[in-house]
PDB file of C-alpha atoms in Angstrom:
ATOM      1  CA  MET A   1    -102.472  50.749-106.386  1.00  0.00           C
ATOM      2  CA  SER A   2    -103.903  54.208-106.403  1.00  0.00           C
ATOM      3  CA  GLU A   3    -107.289  54.882-105.060  1.00  0.00           C
ATOM      4  CA  ASN A   4    -108.869  55.204-108.618  1.00  0.00           C
ATOM      5  CA  GLU A   5    -107.423  51.770-109.389  1.00  0.00           C
ATOM      6  CA  ILE A   6    -108.898  50.004-106.322  1.00  0.00           C
ATOM      7  CA  LYS A   7    -112.253  51.625-106.860  1.00  0.00           C
ATOM      8  CA  ALA A   8    -112.207  50.082-110.356  1.00  0.00           C
ATOM      9  CA  LEU A   9    -111.138  47.068-109.216  1.00  0.00           C
ATOM     10  CA  VAL A  10    -114.000  46.803-106.637  1.00  0.00           C
ATOM     11  CA  SER A  11    -116.416  47.909-108.994  1.00  0.00           C
ATOM     12  CA  LEU A  12    -115.523  44.766-111.278  1.00  0.00           C
ATOM     13  CA  LEU A  13    -117.010  42.577-108.243  1.00  0.00           C
ATOM     14  CA  ASP A  14    -120.148  43.305-110.463  1.00  0.00           C
ATOM     15  CA  ASP A  15    -118.787  41.204-113.600  1.00  0.00           C
ATOM     16  CA  THR A  16    -120.806  38.201-114.540  1.00  0.00           C
ATOM     17  CA  ASP A  17    -117.748  36.319-116.084  1.00  0.00           C
ATOM     18  CA  GLU A  18    -116.712  33.690-113.304  1.00  0.00           C
ATOM     19  CA  GLU A  19    -113.089  33.918-114.305  1.00  0.00           C
ATOM     20  CA  VAL A  20    -112.866  37.848-114.042  1.00  0.00           C
ATOM     21  CA  LEU A  21    -114.696  37.442-110.830  1.00  0.00           C
ATOM     22  CA  SER A  22    -112.356  34.893-109.132  1.00  0.00           C
ATOM     23  CA  HIS A  23    -109.387  36.938-110.277  1.00  0.00           C
ATOM     24  CA  VAL A  24    -110.877  40.081-108.639  1.00  0.00           C
ATOM     25  CA  GLU A  25    -111.730  38.467-105.247  1.00  0.00           C
ATOM     26  CA  GLN A  26    -108.086  37.162-105.290  1.00  0.00           C
ATOM     27  CA  GLU A  27    -106.557  40.678-105.957  1.00  0.00           C
ATOM     28  CA  ILE A  28    -108.869  42.011-103.332  1.00  0.00           C
ATOM     29  CA  ARG A  29    -107.735  39.707-100.613  1.00  0.00           C
ATOM     30  CA  ASN A  30    -103.779  40.070-101.512  1.00  0.00           C
ATOM     31  CA  LEU A  31    -104.438  43.982-100.910  1.00  0.00           C
ATOM     32  CA  GLY A  32    -105.639  43.128 -97.273  1.00  0.00           C
ATOM     33  CA  ASP A  33    -107.842  45.061 -95.103  1.00  0.00           C
ATOM     34  CA  ASP A  34    -106.852  48.464 -96.331  1.00  0.00           C
ATOM     35  CA  ILE A  35    -109.170  47.946 -98.972  1.00  0.00           C
ATOM     36  CA  ILE A  36    -112.488  47.465 -96.719  1.00  0.00           C
ATOM     37  CA  PRO A  37    -113.511  51.166 -96.910  1.00  0.00           C
ATOM     38  CA  PHE A  38    -113.840  50.918-100.657  1.00  0.00           C
ATOM     39  CA  LEU A  39    -115.645  47.483-100.011  1.00  0.00           C
ATOM     40  CA  GLU A  40    -117.958  49.246 -97.490  1.00  0.00           C
ATOM     41  CA  ASN A  41    -118.725  52.260-100.043  1.00  0.00           C
ATOM     42  CA  HIS A  42    -119.671  49.389-102.753  1.00  0.00           C
ATOM     43  CA  TRP A  43    -121.619  47.627-100.195  1.00  0.00           C
ATOM     44  CA  GLU A  44    -123.716  50.861 -99.719  1.00  0.00           C
ATOM     45  CA  ARG A  45    -124.040  51.438-103.757  1.00  0.00           C
ATOM     46  CA  ASN A  46    -125.699  48.262-103.655  1.00  0.00           C
ATOM     47  CA  ALA A  47    -128.443  48.503-101.356  1.00  0.00           C
ATOM     48  CA  LEU A  48    -130.938  46.747-103.344  1.00  0.00           C
ATOM     49  CA  ASP A  49    -128.718  43.816-104.406  1.00  0.00           C
ATOM     50  CA  SER A  50    -128.649  41.494-101.068  1.00  0.00           C
ATOM     51  CA  HIS A  51    -126.582  38.872-103.164  1.00  0.00           C
ATOM     52  CA  MET A  52    -123.788  41.667-104.135  1.00  0.00           C
ATOM     53  CA  GLN A  53    -124.014  42.806-100.459  1.00  0.00           C
ATOM     54  CA  LYS A  54    -123.685  39.224 -99.017  1.00  0.00           C
ATOM     55  CA  LYS A  55    -120.745  38.807-101.286  1.00  0.00           C
ATOM     56  CA  ILE A  56    -118.795  42.080-100.136  1.00  0.00           C
ATOM     57  CA  GLU A  57    -119.675  41.132 -96.590  1.00  0.00           C
ATOM     58  CA  ASP A  58    -118.059  37.701 -97.021  1.00  0.00           C
ATOM     59  CA  LEU A  59    -115.078  39.386 -98.182  1.00  0.00           C
ATOM     60  CA  ILE A  60    -115.001  41.880 -95.544  1.00  0.00           C
ATOM     61  CA  HIS A  61    -115.094  39.240 -93.034  1.00  0.00           C
ATOM     62  CA  ASP A  62    -112.477  37.244 -94.593  1.00  0.00           C
ATOM     63  CA  LEU A  63    -109.994  40.193 -94.715  1.00  0.00           C
ATOM     64  CA  GLN A  64    -110.651  41.035 -91.236  1.00  0.00           C
ATOM     65  CA  TYR A  65    -110.277  37.557 -90.029  1.00  0.00           C
ATOM     66  CA  ASP A  66    -106.771  37.452 -91.975  1.00  0.00           C
ATOM     67  CA  ASN A  67    -105.643  40.401 -90.298  1.00  0.00           C
ATOM     68  CA  PHE A  68    -106.931  39.061 -86.951  1.00  0.00           C
ATOM     69  CA  SER A  69    -105.176  35.844 -87.153  1.00  0.00           C
ATOM     70  CA  SER A  70    -102.037  37.050 -88.684  1.00  0.00           C
ATOM     71  CA  ARG A  71    -101.348  39.752 -86.261  1.00  0.00           C
ATOM     72  CA  LEU A  72    -102.376  37.337 -83.193  1.00  0.00           C
ATOM     73  CA  ILE A  73     -99.639  34.867 -84.629  1.00  0.00           C
ATOM     74  CA  GLU A  74     -97.278  37.535 -84.890  1.00  0.00           C
ATOM     75  CA  TRP A  75     -98.046  38.753 -81.276  1.00  0.00           C
ATOM     76  CA  LYS A  76     -97.150  35.256 -80.200  1.00  0.00           C
ATOM     77  CA  ASP A  77     -93.773  35.258 -82.056  1.00  0.00           C
ATOM     78  CA  GLU A  78     -92.556  38.787 -81.204  1.00  0.00           C
ATOM     79  CA  ARG A  79     -94.595  40.625 -78.370  1.00  0.00           C
ATOM     80  CA  GLN A  80     -95.861  38.148 -75.802  1.00  0.00           C
ATOM     81  CA  HIS A  81     -94.727  40.478 -73.260  1.00  0.00           C
ATOM     82  CA  ASP A  82     -97.522  42.812 -73.960  1.00  0.00           C
ATOM     83  CA  LEU A  83    -100.711  40.862 -72.560  1.00  0.00           C
ATOM     84  CA  LEU A  84    -102.881  43.774 -72.994  1.00  0.00           C
ATOM     85  CA  GLU A  85    -102.008  43.677 -76.748  1.00  0.00           C
ATOM     86  CA  GLY A  86    -102.805  39.889 -76.910  1.00  0.00           C
ATOM     87  CA  MET A  87    -106.191  40.372 -75.161  1.00  0.00           C
ATOM     88  CA  TRP A  88    -106.848  43.488 -77.820  1.00  0.00           C
ATOM     89  CA  LEU A  89    -106.102  41.280 -80.545  1.00  0.00           C
ATOM     90  CA  VAL A  90    -108.369  38.599 -79.475  1.00  0.00           C
ATOM     91  CA  ALA A  91    -111.057  41.165 -78.991  1.00  0.00           C
ATOM     92  CA  ARG A  92    -110.606  42.538 -82.529  1.00  0.00           C
ATOM     93  CA  TYR A  93    -112.071  39.108 -83.757  1.00  0.00           C
ATOM     94  CA  GLN A  94    -115.584  40.661 -82.943  1.00  0.00           C
ATOM     95  CA  TYR A  95    -114.716  44.074 -82.821  1.00  0.00           C
ATOM     96  CA  PRO A  96    -112.143  44.460 -85.785  1.00  0.00           C
ATOM     97  CA  ASP A  97    -112.039  48.455 -85.246  1.00  0.00           C
ATOM     98  CA  LEU A  98    -111.343  48.384 -81.790  1.00  0.00           C
ATOM     99  CA  GLU A  99    -108.583  50.887 -80.990  1.00  0.00           C
ATOM    100  CA  PHE A 100    -105.700  49.618 -78.895  1.00  0.00           C
ATOM    101  CA  GLU A 101    -105.522  53.000 -77.281  1.00  0.00           C
ATOM    102  CA  THR A 102    -109.101  52.917 -75.820  1.00  0.00           C
ATOM    103  CA  LEU A 103    -108.247  50.030 -73.893  1.00  0.00           C
ATOM    104  CA  LYS A 104    -105.011  51.399 -72.607  1.00  0.00           C
ATOM    105  CA  MET A 105    -106.776  54.624 -71.477  1.00  0.00           C
ATOM    106  CA  GLU A 106    -109.302  52.447 -69.335  1.00  0.00           C
ATOM    107  CA  ILE A 107    -106.632  50.247 -67.642  1.00  0.00           C
ATOM    108  CA  ASN A 108    -104.779  53.512 -66.864  1.00  0.00           C
ATOM    109  CA  GLN A 109    -107.613  55.203 -65.255  1.00  0.00           C
ATOM    110  CA  ILE A 110    -108.163  52.277 -62.964  1.00  0.00           C
ATOM    111  CA  TYR A 111    -104.082  52.196 -62.283  1.00  0.00           C
ATOM    112  CA  PHE A 112    -104.502  55.950 -61.456  1.00  0.00           C
ATOM    113  CA  GLU A 113    -107.112  55.602 -58.844  1.00  0.00           C
ATOM    114  CA  ALA A 114    -105.247  52.734 -57.114  1.00  0.00           C
ATOM    115  CA  TRP A 115    -101.917  54.642 -57.381  1.00  0.00           C
ATOM    116  CA  LEU A 116    -103.475  57.462 -55.402  1.00  0.00           C
ATOM    117  CA  GLN A 117    -104.110  55.017 -52.406  1.00  0.00           C
ATOM    118  CA  LEU A 118    -101.171  52.726 -52.322  1.00  0.00           C
ATOM    119  CA  ARG A 119     -98.348  53.484 -50.332  1.00  0.00           C
ATOM    120  CA  ASP A 120     -94.680  52.820 -50.159  1.00  0.00           C
ATOM    121  CA  GLU A 121     -93.678  49.743 -47.935  1.00  0.00           C
ATOM    122  CA  ILE A 122     -97.434  48.528 -47.701  1.00  0.00           C
ATOM    123  CA  HIS A 123     -97.855  44.947 -46.702  1.00  0.00           C
ATOM    124  CA  PRO A 124     -98.814  42.954 -49.855  1.00  0.00           C
ATOM    125  CA  LYS A 125    -102.378  41.705 -48.594  1.00  0.00           C
ATOM    126  CA  ASP A 126    -103.275  45.526 -47.541  1.00  0.00           C
ATOM    127  CA  ALA A 127    -102.242  46.350 -51.206  1.00  0.00           C
ATOM    128  CA  ILE A 128    -104.838  43.686 -52.162  1.00  0.00           C
ATOM    129  CA  LYS A 129    -107.387  45.196 -49.981  1.00  0.00           C
ATOM    130  CA  ILE A 130    -107.022  48.570 -51.397  1.00  0.00           C
ATOM    131  CA  LEU A 131    -106.880  47.114 -55.168  1.00  0.00           C
ATOM    132  CA  ASN A 132    -110.034  45.042 -54.298  1.00  0.00           C
ATOM    133  CA  ASN A 133    -111.908  48.241 -52.897  1.00  0.00           C
ATOM    134  CA  ILE A 134    -111.143  50.057 -56.331  1.00  0.00           C
ATOM    135  CA  PHE A 135    -111.890  47.036 -58.441  1.00  0.00           C
ATOM    136  CA  PHE A 136    -115.024  45.863 -56.671  1.00  0.00           C
ATOM    137  CA  ASP A 137    -116.564  48.766 -54.816  1.00  0.00           C
ATOM    138  CA  LYS A 138    -115.811  51.733 -56.980  1.00  0.00           C
ATOM    139  CA  TYR A 139    -115.708  50.262 -60.553  1.00  0.00           C
ATOM    140  CA  LYS A 140    -118.203  47.432 -59.814  1.00  0.00           C
ATOM    141  CA  PHE A 141    -116.413  45.022 -61.507  1.00  0.00           C
ATOM    142  CA  ALA A 142    -118.165  41.432 -60.877  1.00  0.00           C
ATOM    143  CA  ALA A 143    -118.713  37.874 -61.603  1.00  0.00           C
ATOM    144  CA  ASN A 144    -121.049  37.322 -64.876  1.00  0.00           C
ATOM    145  CA  THR A 145    -122.879  34.383 -63.366  1.00  0.00           C
ATOM    146  CA  LYS A 146    -126.044  34.712 -64.875  1.00  0.00           C
ATOM    147  CA  ASN A 147    -124.489  34.767 -68.699  1.00  0.00           C
ATOM    148  CA  PHE A 148    -121.379  32.993 -67.849  1.00  0.00           C
ATOM    149  CA  HIS A 149    -121.134  31.426 -71.343  1.00  0.00           C
ATOM    150  CA  SER A 150    -121.686  34.657 -73.309  1.00  0.00           C
ATOM    151  CA  PRO A 151    -118.971  35.367 -75.610  1.00  0.00           C
ATOM    152  CA  ALA A 152    -118.795  38.979 -74.341  1.00  0.00           C
ATOM    153  CA  ASN A 153    -117.161  37.564 -70.939  1.00  0.00           C
ATOM    154  CA  SER A 154    -113.991  36.662 -72.848  1.00  0.00           C
ATOM    155  CA  LEU A 155    -113.795  40.258 -74.765  1.00  0.00           C
ATOM    156  CA  ILE A 156    -111.566  42.735 -72.930  1.00  0.00           C
ATOM    157  CA  ASN A 157    -113.521  45.746 -74.063  1.00  0.00           C
ATOM    158  CA  GLN A 158    -116.855  44.222 -73.150  1.00  0.00           C
ATOM    159  CA  VAL A 159    -115.789  43.484 -69.723  1.00  0.00           C
ATOM    160  CA  LEU A 160    -114.315  46.955 -69.393  1.00  0.00           C
ATOM    161  CA  GLU A 161    -117.840  48.463 -70.512  1.00  0.00           C
ATOM    162  CA  THR A 162    -120.249  45.973 -68.802  1.00  0.00           C
ATOM    163  CA  LYS A 163    -117.865  45.440 -65.661  1.00  0.00           C
ATOM    164  CA  LYS A 164    -119.029  41.801 -65.921  1.00  0.00           C
ATOM    165  CA  GLY A 165    -116.681  38.918 -66.788  1.00  0.00           C
ATOM    166  CA  ASN A 166    -115.590  35.357 -66.521  1.00  0.00           C
ATOM    167  CA  PRO A 167    -112.565  34.256 -64.023  1.00  0.00           C
ATOM    168  CA  ILE A 168    -109.896  35.101 -66.818  1.00  0.00           C
ATOM    169  CA  SER A 169    -111.119  38.439 -68.288  1.00  0.00           C
ATOM    170  CA  LEU A 170    -111.911  39.840 -64.848  1.00  0.00           C
ATOM    171  CA  CYS A 171    -108.175  38.512 -63.733  1.00  0.00           C
ATOM    172  CA  VAL A 172    -106.428  40.084 -66.768  1.00  0.00           C
ATOM    173  CA  ILE A 173    -107.744  43.385 -65.955  1.00  0.00           C
ATOM    174  CA  TYR A 174    -106.851  43.186 -62.310  1.00  0.00           C
ATOM    175  CA  LEU A 175    -103.529  41.816 -63.427  1.00  0.00           C
ATOM    176  CA  LEU A 176    -102.812  44.764 -65.669  1.00  0.00           C
ATOM    177  CA  VAL A 177    -103.678  47.143 -63.126  1.00  0.00           C
ATOM    178  CA  ALA A 178    -101.669  45.431 -60.369  1.00  0.00           C
ATOM    179  CA  GLN A 179     -98.516  44.948 -62.728  1.00  0.00           C
ATOM    180  CA  ARG A 180     -98.745  48.633 -63.740  1.00  0.00           C
ATOM    181  CA  LEU A 181     -98.581  49.493 -60.059  1.00  0.00           C
ATOM    182  CA  GLY A 182     -95.493  47.334 -59.664  1.00  0.00           C
ATOM    183  CA  LEU A 183     -96.990  44.362 -57.906  1.00  0.00           C
ATOM    184  CA  PRO A 184     -95.657  40.892 -58.576  1.00  0.00           C
ATOM    185  CA  ILE A 185     -98.886  39.364 -59.460  1.00  0.00           C
ATOM    186  CA  PHE A 186     -99.440  36.737 -62.010  1.00  0.00           C
ATOM    187  CA  GLY A 187    -101.806  34.580 -63.686  1.00  0.00           C
ATOM    188  CA  VAL A 188    -102.406  30.688 -62.532  1.00  0.00           C
ATOM    189  CA  ASN A 189    -104.048  28.573 -64.964  1.00  0.00           C
ATOM    190  CA  LEU A 190    -106.112  26.200 -62.630  1.00  0.00           C
ATOM    191  CA  PRO A 191    -108.531  23.586 -64.121  1.00  0.00           C
ATOM    192  CA  SER A 192    -111.987  25.131 -64.670  1.00  0.00           C
ATOM    193  CA  LEU A 193    -110.985  28.470 -62.899  1.00  0.00           C
ATOM    194  CA  PHE A 194    -108.440  31.109 -63.621  1.00  0.00           C
ATOM    195  CA  ILE A 195    -106.980  32.785 -60.604  1.00  0.00           C
ATOM    196  CA  LEU A 196    -103.874  35.163 -59.525  1.00  0.00           C
ATOM    197  CA  THR A 197    -100.886  34.819 -57.443  1.00  0.00           C
ATOM    198  CA  PHE A 198     -98.847  37.543 -55.643  1.00  0.00           C
ATOM    199  CA  LYS A 199     -95.360  36.141 -55.785  1.00  0.00           C
ATOM    200  CA  SER A 200     -92.387  37.765 -54.172  1.00  0.00           C
ATOM    201  CA  THR A 201     -89.222  36.216 -52.491  1.00  0.00           C
ATOM    202  CA  GLN A 202     -90.749  36.905 -49.202  1.00  0.00           C
ATOM    203  CA  ILE A 203     -94.311  35.912 -49.706  1.00  0.00           C
ATOM    204  CA  GLN A 204     -96.846  34.019 -52.094  1.00  0.00           C
ATOM    205  CA  PHE A 205    -100.525  33.979 -51.563  1.00  0.00           C
ATOM    206  CA  TYR A 206    -103.469  33.730 -54.029  1.00  0.00           C
ATOM    207  CA  ILE A 207    -106.111  35.985 -55.223  1.00  0.00           C
ATOM    208  CA  ASN A 208    -109.731  34.658 -56.557  1.00  0.00           C
ATOM    209  CA  VAL A 209    -110.864  37.792 -58.566  1.00  0.00           C
ATOM    210  CA  PHE A 210    -114.195  35.969 -59.789  1.00  0.00           C
ATOM    211  CA  ASN A 211    -115.037  35.594 -55.924  1.00  0.00           C
ATOM    212  CA  LYS A 212    -114.426  39.623 -55.282  1.00  0.00           C
ATOM    213  CA  GLY A 213    -110.681  39.356 -54.811  1.00  0.00           C
ATOM    214  CA  LEU A 214    -110.866  36.558 -51.834  1.00  0.00           C
ATOM    215  CA  ILE A 215    -107.258  35.747 -50.522  1.00  0.00           C
ATOM    216  CA  PHE A 216    -106.331  32.421 -50.164  1.00  0.00           C
ATOM    217  CA  SER A 217    -103.199  29.751 -49.731  1.00  0.00           C
ATOM    218  CA  ARG A 218    -101.488  27.150 -51.423  1.00  0.00           C
ATOM    219  CA  LYS A 219    -103.343  24.829 -49.012  1.00  0.00           C
ATOM    220  CA  ASP A 220    -106.678  25.940 -50.349  1.00  0.00           C
ATOM    221  CA  ILE A 221    -105.643  25.036 -53.869  1.00  0.00           C
ATOM    222  CA  GLY A 222    -104.629  21.460 -52.835  1.00  0.00           C
ATOM    223  CA  SER A 223    -107.984  21.160 -51.436  1.00  0.00           C
ATOM    224  CA  TYR A 224    -109.698  22.474 -54.709  1.00  0.00           C
ATOM    225  CA  LEU A 225    -107.763  20.007 -56.589  1.00  0.00           C
ATOM    226  CA  LYS A 226    -108.879  17.184 -54.214  1.00  0.00           C
ATOM    227  CA  GLN A 227    -112.408  18.307 -54.574  1.00  0.00           C
ATOM    228  CA  MET A 228    -111.988  18.355 -58.527  1.00  0.00           C
ATOM    229  CA  LYS A 229    -110.423  15.055 -58.265  1.00  0.00           C
ATOM    230  CA  ILE A 230    -107.311  16.607 -60.071  1.00  0.00           C
ATOM    231  CA  GLU A 231    -103.966  15.298 -59.274  1.00  0.00           C
ATOM    232  CA  GLU A 232    -101.632  17.669 -58.121  1.00  0.00           C
ATOM    233  CA  GLU A 233     -98.912  19.501 -60.279  1.00  0.00           C
ATOM    234  CA  GLU A 234     -96.765  22.262 -59.830  1.00  0.00           C
ATOM    235  CA  MET A 235     -98.019  24.212 -62.594  1.00  0.00           C
ATOM    236  CA  PHE A 236    -101.174  24.807 -60.637  1.00  0.00           C
ATOM    237  CA  TYR A 237     -99.502  26.707 -58.103  1.00  0.00           C
ATOM    238  CA  GLU A 238     -97.136  28.986 -60.225  1.00  0.00           C
ATOM    239  CA  PRO A 239     -97.555  31.841 -62.504  1.00  0.00           C
ATOM    240  CA  CYS A 240     -98.359  31.064 -66.105  1.00  0.00           C
ATOM    241  CA  SER A 241     -97.505  32.717 -69.274  1.00  0.00           C
ATOM    242  CA  ASN A 242     -99.189  35.564 -71.186  1.00  0.00           C
ATOM    243  CA  LEU A 243     -99.316  33.099 -74.231  1.00  0.00           C
ATOM    244  CA  GLU A 244    -101.506  30.698 -71.896  1.00  0.00           C
ATOM    245  CA  ILE A 245    -103.890  33.550 -70.761  1.00  0.00           C
ATOM    246  CA  VAL A 246    -104.245  34.343 -74.524  1.00  0.00           C
ATOM    247  CA  ARG A 247    -104.949  30.636 -75.560  1.00  0.00           C
ATOM    248  CA  ARG A 248    -107.412  30.114 -72.697  1.00  0.00           C
ATOM    249  CA  SER A 249    -109.287  33.376 -73.537  1.00  0.00           C
ATOM    250  CA  LEU A 250    -109.522  31.890 -77.103  1.00  0.00           C
ATOM    251  CA  LEU A 251    -110.545  28.352 -75.754  1.00  0.00           C
ATOM    252  CA  ASN A 252    -113.314  30.119 -73.703  1.00  0.00           C
ATOM    253  CA  LEU A 253    -114.456  31.890 -76.685  1.00  0.00           C
ATOM    254  CA  MET A 254    -114.699  28.492 -78.603  1.00  0.00           C
ATOM    255  CA  VAL A 255    -116.875  27.137 -75.759  1.00  0.00           C
ATOM    256  CA  SER A 256    -119.109  30.099 -76.027  1.00  0.00           C
ATOM    257  CA  PHE A 257    -119.693  30.101 -79.759  1.00  0.00           C
ATOM    258  CA  LYS A 258    -120.111  26.313 -79.428  1.00  0.00           C
ATOM    259  CA  LYS A 259    -123.165  26.828 -76.841  1.00  0.00           C
ATOM    260  CA  ASN A 260    -124.416  29.200 -79.249  1.00  0.00           C
ATOM    261  CA  SER A 261    -124.054  26.855 -82.292  1.00  0.00           C
ATOM    262  CA  GLU A 262    -122.025  29.150 -84.291  1.00  0.00           C
ATOM    263  CA  THR A 263    -119.849  26.713 -85.790  1.00  0.00           C
ATOM    264  CA  ALA A 264    -118.210  28.659 -88.221  1.00  0.00           C
ATOM    265  CA  LYS A 265    -116.871  30.853 -85.445  1.00  0.00           C
ATOM    266  CA  VAL A 266    -115.689  27.877 -83.565  1.00  0.00           C
ATOM    267  CA  GLU A 267    -113.495  26.672 -86.342  1.00  0.00           C
ATOM    268  CA  GLU A 268    -112.044  30.012 -87.013  1.00  0.00           C
ATOM    269  CA  ILE A 269    -111.048  30.441 -83.515  1.00  0.00           C
ATOM    270  CA  LYS A 270    -109.914  27.039 -83.153  1.00  0.00           C
ATOM    271  CA  PHE A 271    -107.465  27.738 -86.123  1.00  0.00           C
ATOM    272  CA  VAL A 272    -105.950  30.389 -84.401  1.00  0.00           C
ATOM    273  CA  TYR A 273    -105.724  28.610 -80.839  1.00  0.00           C
ATOM    274  CA  ASP A 274    -104.079  25.580 -82.739  1.00  0.00           C
ATOM    275  CA  LYS A 275    -101.375  28.018 -84.405  1.00  0.00           C
ATOM    276  CA  LEU A 276    -100.589  29.388 -80.977  1.00  0.00           C
ATOM    277  CA  LEU A 277     -99.954  25.970 -79.666  1.00  0.00           C
ATOM    278  CA  SER A 278     -97.146  25.347 -82.281  1.00  0.00           C
TER     279      SER A 278
END
């Protein structure tokens, strides 16, 4: 469809015939989010018509949501190896114009700072101390304990900007930098907490990024589970998949939106969360 044809189609949103209007809206949805700039221009031309503006806003949201959900499902089916892409797609629910390269550049900057300080044959725990220094002292990443349930805590772009996050978002950024450095660091999906593990053929220990990179042992996890009155399972000690990380981030978003009484957003995120389970 040419640009003039698209403009003509969008202009038909002003039609008063319900049958015509229904057909036009369906055609617009079929065109996908490439039509959004034309809808935004039409929104501006209808500055005095709040009803029309609301209709356009709803259409734009639906198109952006369809793009968000379909691309996240596509990531699950084809590119789970790329955790940054998965977290970028989660963030696009709230920030549909967010560029992947922007996140990549920010992660690479932290990586470069760490790379300058790491030496070959360094002991794993010393490597973590260096990474902790850069992450918490130089870049000032910290736990967002004051606004723990803010949706921003689950959106990687917001955490990179504010340097405040929840356990999983902080772990994800730390993990992406560490893996870029070649360190065998992975996520561990604990109940009510997300941590990291350094796991090689010679050594395994754990890192609590939410507590400034505190290093601890398998025995400490056992004590945590006992305190939480949760039966021990091997999955609580071993690396989880990138898909599990993305799903848990979506789950955190659902909790945040529920606490803010944003029911529609809860349902939209739940739909995608369920799709990632299947």
